[in-house]
């Protein structure tokens, strides 16, 4: 019986020694989303963050002509909510012109007062849909734009 106890004790000591000297592997998670897309009228709030067409975002998404961002690059107010027009979403069948990254804005297309804008959804800056069915009106200003979008 003493031999068995000695064998168990030796095995336990060996286990402790091997565990103490084993190299530690540290798990690392790295996500590199790169630079914010350079789109003239903003970009969709879901990957791969393609450029959104003029009319997708309401005026409250722009501050002094600059898009407040969406998704991982959102840099607007914490509790921001703004109108979007889902009919301009390519994931929902929109087949019209979509600008490319790096395209210049057309001078006739104002961002502070989007002609005939009809937002039908509210989104926060992180890509979450909030309050489907809103048409015009409501919402919080993104700073610099007209609050609530709406038809003009």
PDB file of C-alpha atoms in Angstrom:
ATOM      1  CA  UNK A   1       0.000   0.000   0.000  1.00  0.00           C
ATOM      2  CA  UNK A   2       2.914   2.347   0.726  1.00  0.00           C
ATOM      3  CA  UNK A   3       4.207   1.797  -2.801  1.00  0.00           C
ATOM      4  CA  UNK A   4       0.824   2.811  -4.235  1.00  0.00           C
ATOM      5  CA  UNK A   5       0.782   6.010  -2.149  1.00  0.00           C
ATOM      6  CA  UNK A   6       4.321   6.852  -3.264  1.00  0.00           C
ATOM      7  CA  UNK A   7       3.379   6.255  -6.896  1.00  0.00           C
ATOM      8  CA  UNK A   8       0.311   8.502  -6.625  1.00  0.00           C
ATOM      9  CA  UNK A   9       2.354  11.198  -4.875  1.00  0.00           C
ATOM     10  CA  UNK A  10       5.061  11.029  -7.560  1.00  0.00           C
ATOM     11  CA  UNK A  11       2.437  11.307 -10.300  1.00  0.00           C
ATOM     12  CA  UNK A  12       0.878  14.342  -8.613  1.00  0.00           C
ATOM     13  CA  UNK A  13       4.261  16.066  -8.257  1.00  0.00           C
ATOM     14  CA  UNK A  14       5.090  15.324 -11.900  1.00  0.00           C
ATOM     15  CA  UNK A  15       1.733  16.773 -13.009  1.00  0.00           C
ATOM     16  CA  UNK A  16       2.340  19.986 -11.065  1.00  0.00           C
ATOM     17  CA  UNK A  17       5.853  20.334 -12.548  1.00  0.00           C
ATOM     18  CA  UNK A  18       4.659  19.767 -16.120  1.00  0.00           C
ATOM     19  CA  UNK A  19       1.808  22.232 -15.687  1.00  0.00           C
ATOM     20  CA  UNK A  20       4.079  24.902 -14.229  1.00  0.00           C
ATOM     21  CA  UNK A  21       6.624  24.647 -17.067  1.00  0.00           C
ATOM     22  CA  UNK A  22       4.181  24.366 -19.963  1.00  0.00           C
ATOM     23  CA  UNK A  23       4.104  27.484 -22.160  1.00  0.00           C
ATOM     24  CA  UNK A  24       0.922  29.495 -21.874  1.00  0.00           C
ATOM     25  CA  UNK A  25      -1.034  30.245 -24.993  1.00  0.00           C
ATOM     26  CA  UNK A  26      -2.906  33.522 -24.735  1.00  0.00           C
ATOM     27  CA  UNK A  27      -5.963  33.916 -26.890  1.00  0.00           C
ATOM     28  CA  UNK A  28      -6.132  37.133 -28.870  1.00  0.00           C
ATOM     29  CA  UNK A  29      -8.975  38.492 -30.883  1.00  0.00           C
ATOM     30  CA  UNK A  30      -8.189  41.310 -33.249  1.00  0.00           C
ATOM     31  CA  UNK A  31     -10.718  43.002 -35.466  1.00  0.00           C
ATOM     32  CA  UNK A  32      -9.447  45.539 -37.935  1.00  0.00           C
ATOM     33  CA  UNK A  33     -12.297  47.317 -39.663  1.00  0.00           C
ATOM     34  CA  UNK A  34     -10.043  49.746 -41.468  1.00  0.00           C
ATOM     35  CA  UNK A  35     -10.872  53.260 -42.494  1.00  0.00           C
ATOM     36  CA  UNK A  36     -14.390  54.629 -42.630  1.00  0.00           C
ATOM     37  CA  UNK A  37     -15.809  54.283 -46.162  1.00  0.00           C
ATOM     38  CA  UNK A  38     -15.581  57.523 -48.115  1.00  0.00           C
ATOM     39  CA  UNK A  39     -19.100  57.674 -49.545  1.00  0.00           C
ATOM     40  CA  UNK A  40     -20.733  60.958 -50.634  1.00  0.00           C
ATOM     41  CA  UNK A  41     -24.162  60.237 -49.061  1.00  0.00           C
ATOM     42  CA  UNK A  42     -23.155  57.815 -46.306  1.00  0.00           C
ATOM     43  CA  UNK A  43     -22.832  54.052 -46.295  1.00  0.00           C
ATOM     44  CA  UNK A  44     -25.158  51.260 -45.260  1.00  0.00           C
ATOM     45  CA  UNK A  45     -25.015  50.347 -41.570  1.00  0.00           C
ATOM     46  CA  UNK A  46     -24.184  46.674 -42.220  1.00  0.00           C
ATOM     47  CA  UNK A  47     -21.148  44.867 -43.626  1.00  0.00           C
ATOM     48  CA  UNK A  48     -19.620  45.220 -46.174  1.00  0.00           C
ATOM     49  CA  UNK A  49     -20.583  48.908 -45.635  1.00  0.00           C
ATOM     50  CA  UNK A  50     -21.225  49.733 -49.274  1.00  0.00           C
ATOM     51  CA  UNK A  51     -22.094  53.296 -50.249  1.00  0.00           C
ATOM     52  CA  UNK A  52     -25.747  54.231 -49.803  1.00  0.00           C
ATOM     53  CA  UNK A  53     -27.531  56.259 -52.482  1.00  0.00           C
ATOM     54  CA  UNK A  54     -28.788  59.804 -52.064  1.00  0.00           C
ATOM     55  CA  UNK A  55     -32.117  59.633 -50.249  1.00  0.00           C
ATOM     56  CA  UNK A  56     -31.409  56.602 -48.055  1.00  0.00           C
ATOM     57  CA  UNK A  57     -30.481  58.737 -45.021  1.00  0.00           C
ATOM     58  CA  UNK A  58     -32.491  61.694 -43.763  1.00  0.00           C
ATOM     59  CA  UNK A  59     -30.938  65.105 -43.103  1.00  0.00           C
ATOM     60  CA  UNK A  60     -30.418  64.427 -39.388  1.00  0.00           C
ATOM     61  CA  UNK A  61     -27.633  61.985 -40.342  1.00  0.00           C
ATOM     62  CA  UNK A  62     -25.473  64.878 -41.584  1.00  0.00           C
ATOM     63  CA  UNK A  63     -23.762  67.597 -39.546  1.00  0.00           C
ATOM     64  CA  UNK A  64     -22.492  70.505 -41.625  1.00  0.00           C
ATOM     65  CA  UNK A  65     -22.562  68.286 -44.711  1.00  0.00           C
ATOM     66  CA  UNK A  66     -20.607  65.457 -43.059  1.00  0.00           C
ATOM     67  CA  UNK A  67     -22.166  62.032 -42.486  1.00  0.00           C
ATOM     68  CA  UNK A  68     -22.273  61.184 -38.748  1.00  0.00           C
ATOM     69  CA  UNK A  69     -21.377  57.616 -39.562  1.00  0.00           C
ATOM     70  CA  UNK A  70     -23.044  54.267 -39.076  1.00  0.00           C
ATOM     71  CA  UNK A  71     -22.051  50.887 -37.690  1.00  0.00           C
ATOM     72  CA  UNK A  72     -18.527  50.704 -36.265  1.00  0.00           C
ATOM     73  CA  UNK A  73     -17.683  54.258 -37.409  1.00  0.00           C
ATOM     74  CA  UNK A  74     -20.675  55.999 -35.831  1.00  0.00           C
ATOM     75  CA  UNK A  75     -19.598  59.253 -34.177  1.00  0.00           C
ATOM     76  CA  UNK A  76     -22.900  60.953 -33.404  1.00  0.00           C
ATOM     77  CA  UNK A  77     -24.751  61.448 -30.097  1.00  0.00           C
ATOM     78  CA  UNK A  78     -25.134  58.423 -27.816  1.00  0.00           C
ATOM     79  CA  UNK A  79     -28.933  58.144 -28.076  1.00  0.00           C
ATOM     80  CA  UNK A  80     -29.164  59.156 -31.726  1.00  0.00           C
ATOM     81  CA  UNK A  81     -32.042  57.916 -33.870  1.00  0.00           C
ATOM     82  CA  UNK A  82     -32.548  58.975 -37.444  1.00  0.00           C
ATOM     83  CA  UNK A  83     -34.780  58.261 -40.401  1.00  0.00           C
ATOM     84  CA  UNK A  84     -33.804  56.085 -43.320  1.00  0.00           C
ATOM     85  CA  UNK A  85     -35.769  55.209 -46.441  1.00  0.00           C
ATOM     86  CA  UNK A  86     -35.581  51.421 -46.719  1.00  0.00           C
ATOM     87  CA  UNK A  87     -36.731  51.548 -50.327  1.00  0.00           C
ATOM     88  CA  UNK A  88     -33.145  52.597 -51.159  1.00  0.00           C
ATOM     89  CA  UNK A  89     -31.627  49.497 -49.541  1.00  0.00           C
ATOM     90  CA  UNK A  90     -29.950  47.068 -51.970  1.00  0.00           C
ATOM     91  CA  UNK A  91     -30.727  44.162 -49.616  1.00  0.00           C
ATOM     92  CA  UNK A  92     -34.403  44.921 -50.142  1.00  0.00           C
ATOM     93  CA  UNK A  93     -34.306  45.057 -53.907  1.00  0.00           C
ATOM     94  CA  UNK A  94     -33.135  48.599 -54.687  1.00  0.00           C
ATOM     95  CA  UNK A  95     -31.529  48.549 -58.134  1.00  0.00           C
ATOM     96  CA  UNK A  96     -30.911  52.243 -58.752  1.00  0.00           C
ATOM     97  CA  UNK A  97     -27.626  54.112 -58.920  1.00  0.00           C
ATOM     98  CA  UNK A  98     -25.351  53.571 -55.939  1.00  0.00           C
ATOM     99  CA  UNK A  99     -22.219  55.738 -55.660  1.00  0.00           C
ATOM    100  CA  UNK A 100     -18.762  54.243 -55.313  1.00  0.00           C
ATOM    101  CA  UNK A 101     -16.302  54.949 -52.548  1.00  0.00           C
ATOM    102  CA  UNK A 102     -14.414  58.105 -53.309  1.00  0.00           C
ATOM    103  CA  UNK A 103     -17.103  59.590 -55.570  1.00  0.00           C
ATOM    104  CA  UNK A 104     -17.780  63.300 -55.162  1.00  0.00           C
ATOM    105  CA  UNK A 105     -21.149  64.586 -54.034  1.00  0.00           C
ATOM    106  CA  UNK A 106     -23.309  66.142 -56.735  1.00  0.00           C
ATOM    107  CA  UNK A 107     -23.651  69.879 -55.946  1.00  0.00           C
ATOM    108  CA  UNK A 108     -27.395  69.836 -56.665  1.00  0.00           C
ATOM    109  CA  UNK A 109     -28.021  67.168 -53.983  1.00  0.00           C
ATOM    110  CA  UNK A 110     -28.208  68.954 -50.644  1.00  0.00           C
ATOM    111  CA  UNK A 111     -27.757  66.977 -47.462  1.00  0.00           C
ATOM    112  CA  UNK A 112     -29.383  69.411 -45.043  1.00  0.00           C
ATOM    113  CA  UNK A 113     -32.691  69.350 -46.934  1.00  0.00           C
ATOM    114  CA  UNK A 114     -33.223  66.231 -49.002  1.00  0.00           C
ATOM    115  CA  UNK A 115     -35.986  66.851 -51.517  1.00  0.00           C
ATOM    116  CA  UNK A 116     -38.958  64.504 -51.177  1.00  0.00           C
ATOM    117  CA  UNK A 117     -37.305  62.454 -48.410  1.00  0.00           C
ATOM    118  CA  UNK A 118     -39.727  59.912 -46.963  1.00  0.00           C
ATOM    119  CA  UNK A 119     -38.101  57.988 -44.155  1.00  0.00           C
ATOM    120  CA  UNK A 120     -39.946  54.780 -43.364  1.00  0.00           C
ATOM    121  CA  UNK A 121     -37.718  53.458 -40.577  1.00  0.00           C
ATOM    122  CA  UNK A 122     -35.792  54.768 -37.601  1.00  0.00           C
ATOM    123  CA  UNK A 123     -32.245  53.507 -37.064  1.00  0.00           C
ATOM    124  CA  UNK A 124     -29.739  54.190 -34.361  1.00  0.00           C
ATOM    125  CA  UNK A 125     -26.126  54.804 -35.315  1.00  0.00           C
ATOM    126  CA  UNK A 126     -25.169  51.183 -34.698  1.00  0.00           C
ATOM    127  CA  UNK A 127     -27.384  49.687 -37.390  1.00  0.00           C
ATOM    128  CA  UNK A 128     -30.319  48.725 -35.195  1.00  0.00           C
ATOM    129  CA  UNK A 129     -33.771  49.265 -36.658  1.00  0.00           C
ATOM    130  CA  UNK A 130     -36.032  51.022 -34.183  1.00  0.00           C
ATOM    131  CA  UNK A 131     -39.644  51.841 -34.882  1.00  0.00           C
ATOM    132  CA  UNK A 132     -40.370  50.485 -38.364  1.00  0.00           C
ATOM    133  CA  UNK A 133     -43.160  52.359 -40.085  1.00  0.00           C
ATOM    134  CA  UNK A 134     -42.344  55.967 -39.252  1.00  0.00           C
ATOM    135  CA  UNK A 135     -42.982  58.171 -42.247  1.00  0.00           C
ATOM    136  CA  UNK A 136     -41.374  61.587 -41.933  1.00  0.00           C
ATOM    137  CA  UNK A 137     -41.425  63.530 -38.661  1.00  0.00           C
ATOM    138  CA  UNK A 138     -40.005  62.570 -35.280  1.00  0.00           C
ATOM    139  CA  UNK A 139     -36.494  61.542 -34.359  1.00  0.00           C
ATOM    140  CA  UNK A 140     -33.587  63.414 -32.874  1.00  0.00           C
ATOM    141  CA  UNK A 141     -31.295  65.733 -34.691  1.00  0.00           C
ATOM    142  CA  UNK A 142     -27.837  64.437 -35.472  1.00  0.00           C
ATOM    143  CA  UNK A 143     -26.478  67.916 -34.962  1.00  0.00           C
ATOM    144  CA  UNK A 144     -26.398  70.394 -37.809  1.00  0.00           C
ATOM    145  CA  UNK A 145     -29.241  68.871 -39.811  1.00  0.00           C
ATOM    146  CA  UNK A 146     -32.963  69.414 -39.629  1.00  0.00           C
ATOM    147  CA  UNK A 147     -34.460  67.259 -36.885  1.00  0.00           C
ATOM    148  CA  UNK A 148     -36.725  64.479 -37.999  1.00  0.00           C
ATOM    149  CA  UNK A 149     -36.207  64.546 -41.732  1.00  0.00           C
ATOM    150  CA  UNK A 150     -39.692  64.640 -43.118  1.00  0.00           C
ATOM    151  CA  UNK A 151     -40.943  65.711 -46.493  1.00  0.00           C
ATOM    152  CA  UNK A 152     -40.166  69.205 -47.648  1.00  0.00           C
TER     153      UNK A 152
END
